[in-house]
Amino acid sequence: MSVPAPARLVTIGQSHYCEKARWALERAAVPYVEDAHLPLAHWIWSVAAGGGRTVPVLVTADRRVLRDSTDILHFADALAPADRRLYPAAPAARREADELEDRFDVHLGPHTRRLAYFHLLPERALLLGLLHPTVGRIERALVRPLFGAVSFLLRRGLDITPVTADRSRGRILAVLDEVGVLLGDGRRFLAGDAFTAADLTFAALAAPMLAPPEYGAPLPRLEDLPPEMRADVERFRAHPAGAFALRLYAEHRRAAAGRNGACHFRV
């Protein structure tokens, strides 16, 4: 019997929206190869794969193209065994999971991305060290001479300034406070009594400012962070919702990654 070809996941390796998709695929044990690229350069491959200028883009084994992390979660969920499903069968829990996933996509992900880039773009050596293991030889050769231009374009495209970074810090704390209120009734998960898309999305999109060691691509160690970023990460980790996200990574991400031997970066 022939083994089906793995899916192809076009990403920016460190992207938390790509981590969201990667985690779901691994949880469902969907074989895939990760085709990771540098920020901004990635759109050449994402467009060529049939998507737009954003990632993740998943090209399935039967050549379907999924252009959004939530669509990839739905795809993975349909293939997952019953005990690994991400969307609850109970209507109320399903509705809550969907609403929370959408809220985190819109109100958390953009702000953790902006604040992380604000802290990391000035740290050229640190950022290059994170990017190099995930991309191919040609991009590794180009990233050093193009770093200044890429940094400028990222700051412009993502509206990264001290003022907007501080605003994003406040938005992150507001979402953490909202999640903290939900957790205040003693629940272990955000929607229903099992791990769902809401939990996965929250943990993945919070991750750039929590730096969990189980993340699916290289992130800096706490001790290597610039002082201001380290202070933010320690503050978010100390929040009950930040601690919750770290617990989700410790209990669910490591196990998910261990189920998918076909996953690797194509370099």
Tab-separated table of C-alpha atoms in Angstrom:
chain	number	residue	atom	x	y	z
A	1	MET	CA	0.000	0.000	0.000
A	2	SER	CA	1.423	3.392	-0.980
A	3	VAL	CA	1.835	6.023	1.693
A	4	PRO	CA	-0.062	9.246	0.893
A	5	ALA	CA	2.042	12.327	0.315
A	6	PRO	CA	2.174	14.678	3.286
A	7	ALA	CA	0.461	18.024	3.185
A	8	ARG	CA	2.603	21.118	2.676
A	9	LEU	CA	2.347	23.936	5.204
A	10	VAL	CA	3.783	27.241	3.986
A	11	THR	CA	4.759	29.373	6.959
A	12	ILE	CA	6.905	31.933	8.621
A	13	GLY	CA	8.428	29.549	11.144
A	14	GLN	CA	8.064	31.784	14.189
A	15	SER	CA	4.571	33.053	13.287
A	16	HIS	CA	2.049	32.315	16.009
A	17	TYR	CA	-0.791	31.936	13.485
A	18	CYS	CA	1.381	29.290	11.807
A	19	GLU	CA	1.980	27.719	15.211
A	20	LYS	CA	-1.784	27.548	15.653
A	21	ALA	CA	-2.082	25.557	12.404
A	22	ARG	CA	0.993	23.432	13.102
A	23	TRP	CA	-0.284	22.449	16.557
A	24	ALA	CA	-3.685	21.429	15.181
A	25	LEU	CA	-2.160	19.296	12.420
A	26	GLU	CA	0.148	17.566	14.886
A	27	ARG	CA	-2.664	17.000	17.380
A	28	ALA	CA	-4.666	15.279	14.638
A	29	ALA	CA	-1.553	13.362	13.440
A	30	VAL	CA	-1.920	14.768	9.924
A	31	PRO	CA	1.400	14.200	8.100
A	32	TYR	CA	2.836	17.419	6.720
A	33	VAL	CA	6.070	19.101	5.728
A	34	GLU	CA	6.650	22.664	6.851
A	35	ASP	CA	7.927	24.993	4.143
A	36	ALA	CA	9.076	27.980	6.219
A	37	HIS	CA	10.290	31.327	4.880
A	38	LEU	CA	11.463	34.715	6.043
A	39	PRO	CA	8.947	37.441	6.888
A	40	LEU	CA	7.955	39.410	3.762
A	41	ALA	CA	9.768	36.962	1.466
A	42	HIS	CA	7.178	34.358	2.469
A	43	TRP	CA	4.501	35.752	0.179
A	44	ILE	CA	6.370	34.531	-2.926
A	45	TRP	CA	5.789	30.963	-1.778
A	46	SER	CA	2.353	31.521	-0.276
A	47	VAL	CA	1.041	33.045	-3.512
A	48	ALA	CA	2.705	30.336	-5.605
A	49	ALA	CA	0.985	27.728	-3.410
A	50	GLY	CA	-2.411	29.211	-4.245
A	51	GLY	CA	-2.868	31.451	-1.221
A	52	GLY	CA	-2.448	35.165	-0.697
A	53	ARG	CA	0.303	37.152	0.974
A	54	THR	CA	-0.457	35.817	4.439
A	55	VAL	CA	0.476	32.529	6.056
A	56	PRO	CA	-0.218	29.814	6.993
A	57	VAL	CA	-1.246	28.237	3.706
A	58	LEU	CA	-1.895	24.493	3.688
A	59	VAL	CA	-1.798	22.480	0.467
A	60	THR	CA	-3.434	19.168	1.329
A	61	ALA	CA	-2.500	15.788	-0.053
A	62	ASP	CA	-5.436	16.050	-2.488
A	63	ARG	CA	-4.281	19.548	-3.582
A	64	ARG	CA	-6.866	21.608	-1.745
A	65	VAL	CA	-5.541	24.981	-0.624
A	66	LEU	CA	-6.496	26.327	2.805
A	67	ARG	CA	-5.558	29.969	3.341
A	68	ASP	CA	-6.471	30.653	6.969
A	69	SER	CA	-5.436	29.159	10.307
A	70	THR	CA	-9.055	28.580	11.359
A	71	ASP	CA	-9.773	26.728	8.100
A	72	ILE	CA	-6.735	24.555	8.815
A	73	LEU	CA	-8.058	23.802	12.306
A	74	HIS	CA	-11.389	22.704	10.810
A	75	PHE	CA	-9.552	20.508	8.288
A	76	ALA	CA	-7.424	18.900	10.999
A	77	ASP	CA	-10.423	18.446	13.265
A	78	ALA	CA	-12.276	16.459	10.605
A	79	LEU	CA	-9.375	13.986	10.490
A	80	ALA	CA	-8.713	13.788	14.218
A	81	PRO	CA	-9.697	10.810	16.370
A	82	ALA	CA	-12.661	11.465	18.646
A	83	ASP	CA	-10.533	12.143	21.720
A	84	ARG	CA	-8.465	14.748	19.823
A	85	ARG	CA	-11.281	16.814	18.343
A	86	LEU	CA	-10.961	20.583	18.766
A	87	TYR	CA	-14.586	21.597	18.311
A	88	PRO	CA	-17.075	20.352	20.920
A	89	ALA	CA	-20.172	18.449	19.906
A	90	ALA	CA	-22.329	20.194	22.518
A	91	PRO	CA	-23.874	23.289	20.857
A	92	ALA	CA	-23.223	25.715	23.725
A	93	ALA	CA	-19.594	24.690	24.115
A	94	ARG	CA	-19.103	24.759	20.331
A	95	ARG	CA	-20.518	28.267	20.144
A	96	GLU	CA	-18.245	29.427	22.968
A	97	ALA	CA	-15.183	27.809	21.382
A	98	ASP	CA	-15.906	29.460	18.018
A	99	GLU	CA	-16.471	32.872	19.583
A	100	LEU	CA	-13.323	32.727	21.675
A	101	GLU	CA	-11.205	31.515	18.753
A	102	ASP	CA	-12.417	34.444	16.641
A	103	ARG	CA	-11.823	36.881	19.490
A	104	PHE	CA	-8.250	35.734	20.055
A	105	ASP	CA	-7.519	35.830	16.322
A	106	VAL	CA	-8.609	39.474	16.131
A	107	HIS	CA	-7.850	40.928	19.554
A	108	LEU	CA	-4.797	38.994	20.765
A	109	GLY	CA	-2.693	37.743	17.848
A	110	PRO	CA	-1.961	41.107	16.177
A	111	HIS	CA	-0.877	42.633	19.475
A	112	THR	CA	1.485	39.891	20.640
A	113	ARG	CA	3.060	39.987	17.167
A	114	ARG	CA	3.549	43.748	17.253
A	115	LEU	CA	4.980	43.801	20.766
A	116	ALA	CA	7.336	40.887	20.072
A	117	TYR	CA	8.668	42.539	16.901
A	118	PHE	CA	9.016	45.856	18.739
A	119	HIS	CA	11.342	44.185	21.217
A	120	LEU	CA	13.187	41.866	18.818
A	121	LEU	CA	13.824	43.933	15.687
A	122	PRO	CA	16.584	45.950	17.379
A	123	GLU	CA	18.229	42.656	18.441
A	124	ARG	CA	19.713	41.707	15.070
A	125	ALA	CA	21.939	38.842	16.218
A	126	LEU	CA	19.222	37.285	18.368
A	127	LEU	CA	16.590	37.488	15.634
A	128	LEU	CA	18.910	36.094	12.961
A	129	GLY	CA	19.717	33.189	15.247
A	130	LEU	CA	16.012	32.367	15.507
A	131	LEU	CA	15.303	32.638	11.781
A	132	HIS	CA	18.298	30.726	10.390
A	133	PRO	CA	17.281	27.198	11.507
A	134	THR	CA	13.888	27.407	9.808
A	135	VAL	CA	14.703	28.678	6.305
A	136	GLY	CA	16.647	27.459	3.305
A	137	ARG	CA	20.213	28.214	2.242
A	138	ILE	CA	19.355	31.034	-0.174
A	139	GLU	CA	17.229	32.908	2.351
A	140	ARG	CA	19.892	32.446	5.018
A	141	ALA	CA	22.399	34.065	2.673
A	142	LEU	CA	20.068	36.983	1.904
A	143	VAL	CA	18.751	37.799	5.358
A	144	ARG	CA	21.901	39.545	6.610
A	145	PRO	CA	22.309	42.041	3.759
A	146	LEU	CA	18.543	42.638	3.610
A	147	PHE	CA	17.942	42.806	7.359
A	148	GLY	CA	17.772	46.595	7.509
A	149	ALA	CA	15.234	46.807	4.689
A	150	VAL	CA	13.137	43.964	6.099
A	151	SER	CA	13.175	45.574	9.538
A	152	PHE	CA	12.064	48.906	8.082
A	153	LEU	CA	9.239	47.311	6.094
A	154	LEU	CA	8.030	45.272	9.063
A	155	ARG	CA	7.938	48.364	11.262
A	156	ARG	CA	5.990	50.211	8.604
A	157	GLY	CA	3.657	47.385	7.628
A	158	LEU	CA	2.802	46.390	11.196
A	159	ASP	CA	2.770	49.971	12.498
A	160	ILE	CA	5.447	49.293	15.097
A	161	THR	CA	6.308	52.333	17.197
A	162	PRO	CA	6.801	52.877	20.939
A	163	VAL	CA	3.258	54.279	21.107
A	164	THR	CA	1.605	51.379	19.265
A	165	ALA	CA	3.697	48.842	21.174
A	166	ASP	CA	2.501	50.295	24.459
A	167	ARG	CA	-1.073	50.196	23.174
A	168	SER	CA	-0.623	46.544	22.209
A	169	ARG	CA	0.762	45.770	25.661
A	170	GLY	CA	-2.477	47.124	27.122
A	171	ARG	CA	-4.598	45.109	24.684
A	172	ILE	CA	-2.746	41.917	25.609
A	173	LEU	CA	-3.333	42.553	29.291
A	174	ALA	CA	-7.022	43.204	28.621
A	175	VAL	CA	-7.399	39.817	26.892
A	176	LEU	CA	-5.463	38.102	29.680
A	177	ASP	CA	-7.812	39.714	32.190
A	178	GLU	CA	-10.845	38.457	30.232
A	179	VAL	CA	-9.450	34.930	30.186
A	180	GLY	CA	-8.622	35.237	33.871
A	181	VAL	CA	-12.273	36.018	34.609
A	182	LEU	CA	-13.345	32.876	32.741
A	183	LEU	CA	-10.835	30.797	34.666
A	184	GLY	CA	-12.056	32.282	37.936
A	185	ASP	CA	-14.841	29.712	38.233
A	186	GLY	CA	-12.276	26.911	38.460
A	187	ARG	CA	-12.598	25.580	34.910
A	188	ARG	CA	-9.581	23.796	33.408
A	189	PHE	CA	-10.455	24.702	29.820
A	190	LEU	CA	-12.080	27.707	28.192
A	191	ALA	CA	-15.052	26.070	26.439
A	192	GLY	CA	-16.486	22.929	27.958
A	193	ASP	CA	-14.600	20.285	29.898
A	194	ALA	CA	-11.931	19.379	27.336
A	195	PHE	CA	-9.137	21.016	25.339
A	196	THR	CA	-10.636	22.846	22.336
A	197	ALA	CA	-9.765	25.259	19.536
A	198	ALA	CA	-10.287	28.091	22.016
A	199	ASP	CA	-7.507	26.801	24.279
A	200	LEU	CA	-5.140	26.048	21.406
A	201	THR	CA	-5.714	29.454	19.803
A	202	PHE	CA	-5.274	31.350	23.045
A	203	ALA	CA	-2.036	29.561	23.936
A	204	ALA	CA	-0.561	29.793	20.432
A	205	LEU	CA	-1.375	33.471	19.931
A	206	ALA	CA	-0.153	34.434	23.397
A	207	ALA	CA	3.073	32.482	22.899
A	208	PRO	CA	5.286	35.217	21.352
A	209	MET	CA	5.085	37.107	24.653
A	210	LEU	CA	5.279	33.989	26.868
A	211	ALA	CA	8.104	32.093	25.095
A	212	PRO	CA	6.959	28.566	26.047
A	213	PRO	CA	9.782	26.038	25.564
A	214	GLU	CA	7.395	23.641	23.755
A	215	TYR	CA	6.721	26.124	20.908
A	216	GLY	CA	6.962	24.507	17.465
A	217	ALA	CA	9.748	26.789	16.167
A	218	PRO	CA	12.749	28.484	17.788
A	219	LEU	CA	11.906	31.221	20.279
A	220	PRO	CA	14.438	32.996	22.493
A	221	ARG	CA	15.097	31.701	25.978
A	222	LEU	CA	13.994	33.963	28.783
A	223	GLU	CA	17.586	34.648	29.804
A	224	ASP	CA	18.482	35.749	26.252
A	225	LEU	CA	15.725	38.333	25.936
A	226	PRO	CA	16.478	42.057	25.984
A	227	PRO	CA	15.654	43.463	29.436
A	228	GLU	CA	12.418	45.268	28.479
A	229	MET	CA	11.029	42.214	26.678
A	230	ARG	CA	12.035	39.964	29.553
A	231	ALA	CA	10.108	42.229	31.940
A	232	ASP	CA	7.005	41.991	29.728
A	233	VAL	CA	7.298	38.209	29.376
A	234	GLU	CA	7.715	37.741	33.114
A	235	ARG	CA	4.697	39.975	33.738
A	236	PHE	CA	2.511	38.032	31.309
A	237	ARG	CA	3.744	34.672	32.612
A	238	ALA	CA	2.824	35.714	36.150
A	239	HIS	CA	-0.751	36.539	35.124
A	240	PRO	CA	-3.206	33.668	35.828
A	241	ALA	CA	-4.121	33.532	32.129
A	242	GLY	CA	-0.461	33.500	31.114
A	243	ALA	CA	0.196	30.644	33.534
A	244	PHE	CA	-2.816	28.861	32.022
A	245	ALA	CA	-1.355	29.187	28.513
A	246	LEU	CA	1.982	27.808	29.702
A	247	ARG	CA	0.159	24.866	31.295
A	248	LEU	CA	-1.630	24.165	28.027
A	249	TYR	CA	1.726	24.076	26.244
A	250	ALA	CA	3.306	21.845	28.871
A	251	GLU	CA	0.413	19.378	28.944
A	252	HIS	CA	-0.810	19.381	25.336
A	253	ARG	CA	1.793	20.726	22.927
A	254	ARG	CA	4.638	18.373	23.733
A	255	ALA	CA	2.334	15.382	23.358
A	256	ALA	CA	0.981	16.704	20.069
A	257	ALA	CA	4.440	17.226	18.590
A	258	GLY	CA	5.455	13.718	19.549
A	259	ARG	CA	2.680	12.164	17.461
A	260	ASN	CA	3.814	13.478	14.092
A	261	GLY	CA	7.133	12.144	12.920
A	262	ALA	CA	6.467	13.466	9.397
A	263	CYS	CA	6.665	17.093	10.479
A	264	HIS	CA	9.893	18.970	9.855
A	265	PHE	CA	11.159	22.158	8.298
A	266	ARG	CA	12.126	21.793	4.652
A	267	VAL	CA	15.439	23.617	4.296
